[in-house]
Amino acid sequence: MATESAVNYTYMGRSFNDLSINDDSTAFSDCKSDRSGEFPTASSQSRRLLLACANSENSDDLIRQLVSDLDSCSIDEQKQAALELRLLAKNKPENRIKIAKAGAIRPLISLISSSDPYLQENGVTAILNLSLFDENKELIASSGAIKPLVRALRTGTATVKENAACALLRLSQVEENKVAIGRSGAIPLLVNLLENGGIRGKKDASTALYSLCTVKENKIRAVEAEIMRPLVELMADFGSNMVDKSAFVMSVLVSVPEAKTALVEEGGIPVLVEIIEVGSQRQKEIAVAILLQICEDSVLFGAMVAREGAIPPLVALSQSGTNRAKQKAETLIELLRQPRSGNDAASRSDVSV
């Protein structure tokens, strides 16, 4: 399985070596929040019971009873058990271990496919909360969670889709799961969430796609799902709060030729040049890195970047950007000014501009 490094900053325990990001803001969703949608999370009485039991020697007994109730013939008991396990997994990290050891994962996965939206939401979100514990990730995936989560991403409520995206992100932190998630049909659904979801959905989708697209075959799937259109649109909208997130995803994708061509066809070059002109320091750094990648092996794309008026803002960036941005801007300026000849695969492709 081919994986590739992306940009140089630390995100979710991973370090990347192509781009340095030096401010304190996070570009992505950490997918740690337990979000409730249309349904109440718990009554005050239930919360008091949970907190009391979770902090006492009775927590193991409570968890075993709740896991047993997941298989109850009473749908009301199932609903209450799923809700309380969700809350227990949210509120105390050690409960994530206890709940998994008590055998909750398989019955919770079965709830993800429930036609009852309340059960589905609490099943998805309980699995998300359990996946926050690293040692649970492999068990959740091997227990068959990936396909039900992908179905929930297709058919669930807005909150279910967001939490399913987060759960898939967490599972994708195990390298072997990335291909399985991609082959289960998650990529087009995440692209759809990126394009059509609310701000949380867009953020969660971009985070999951960023993680999944370190695998080459998932990059191709994302391009085939027409990811470049929403990425370019979001990067062009400085009020979307998605410029950085979209650019990071794009920076992972453009290592494959199909993504470079798609970026150009969707009008990405003018957007990237504008970011270098008026974006934040971090945005400028990502944008120049992307432009450098698409121009390195393509005379045609380099000419298009130069015609877009990129050289003056690149000169300014080479004088006032971050150290990494200065280096990349200088390299790109030299590349754009250097006459090149020879075969250029990109120039032979049918690129609509």
XYZ file of C-alpha atoms in Angstrom, residues 52-64:
13
model
C -22.363 8.550 40.280
C -21.751 5.086 38.833
C -18.869 6.177 36.654
C -17.020 7.425 39.705
C -17.683 4.449 41.921
C -16.832 0.788 42.174
C -20.217 0.054 40.596
C -19.161 1.274 37.129
C -18.154 -2.201 35.941
C -21.513 -3.636 36.955
C -23.335 -0.742 35.300
C -21.420 -1.186 32.055
C -22.103 -4.928 31.948
